[in-house]
Amino acid sequence: GIGTNNIICFDMDSKQLFLKKVDVLDEFMRIQKIGNDLYIVGLKKAVYVWNYIEDTVTTINEFPENFGIYTKQKNRTYKKDCFNKKGESPLFGIPIESEDNIWLIPWIGTDILVIDRKTKEIEVFEIKEEEAQYLHEHIQGCKYLFNYIRDNQFIGLFSMKNRCQLEIDMKRKRIRYLTMDVFTDEWNKN
């Protein structure tokens, strides 16, 4: 369940529900099944890979030094912090699978991360135009809104900083901004 380290599983054959407590000290916020693994995102600066067949957990927490979390400051702003190990909201949205990688789209994390499926090594997918020291530079309290996956190759995101749609080509590791009009006065009213 959200905010715990328990996962409710449904056996399609027996039509039975069962509760599994995964041996991780974090609050689960996002879960995505990829092969025999569940990729789990919590509040901490880590991603957990639970192989539910073998009942093993691998923790991926060797994040690049320049990756941070937007953390609340005394003046109530959210500033990039590369040392804090835990945020107040999910670090990422739902992990996204590509042929060779797992893509982590930040919620309150500062950058898009790419995990190599075989080695579990992490790299930052840098987008200079998306860098921001403060979360209040965005129109909502998160980094991106996930919109779509197209042709198992493209991720569509709405940038909360630049107020526009962008598309990532996961094979070529390139981005392009798409033309889109957003009226922020209307957005703020809603």
XYZ file of C-alpha atoms in Angstrom, residues 30 90-94 96 104-109 112 127 130 135 138-149 154-168 176-178 180 182 187-188 190:
52
model
C 5.354 4.109 -6.928
C 7.831 10.566 -4.080
C 11.281 11.007 -5.549
C 10.133 9.764 -8.978
C 7.013 8.884 -10.884
C 6.429 5.344 -12.112
C 9.505 3.471 -17.315
C 13.182 7.510 -13.680
C 11.234 10.713 -14.209
C 11.558 12.993 -11.179
C 8.641 14.106 -9.083
C 10.671 16.038 -6.484
C 14.012 14.707 -7.650
C 15.894 12.350 -14.993
C 18.598 18.653 -19.959
C 15.271 22.010 -17.221
C 10.988 24.149 -7.157
C 7.806 25.396 -11.641
C 4.055 25.989 -11.985
C 3.268 23.034 -9.721
C 5.100 21.300 -6.878
C 6.758 18.688 -9.068
C 9.303 18.540 -11.870
C 7.326 16.845 -14.684
C 3.934 15.388 -15.505
C 4.150 12.104 -17.385
C 1.829 12.098 -20.413
C 2.562 9.092 -22.619
C 4.836 6.436 -24.053
C 9.285 8.011 -26.818
C 8.341 9.428 -23.405
C 6.066 12.468 -23.433
C 6.441 14.816 -20.459
C 5.053 18.187 -19.536
C 7.809 20.410 -18.097
C 6.546 22.308 -15.071
C 9.483 24.706 -15.335
C 9.305 25.605 -19.012
C 5.537 25.118 -19.278
C 5.765 23.022 -22.395
C 5.630 19.480 -23.716
C 8.871 17.621 -24.337
C 9.540 14.239 -25.806
C 12.468 11.951 -25.015
C 12.757 17.687 -28.476
C 10.332 20.341 -27.304
C 6.885 20.259 -28.864
C 1.958 23.725 -27.149
C -0.571 26.760 -21.983
C -4.009 26.745 -14.887
C -3.649 28.624 -11.586
C -8.015 25.444 -11.591
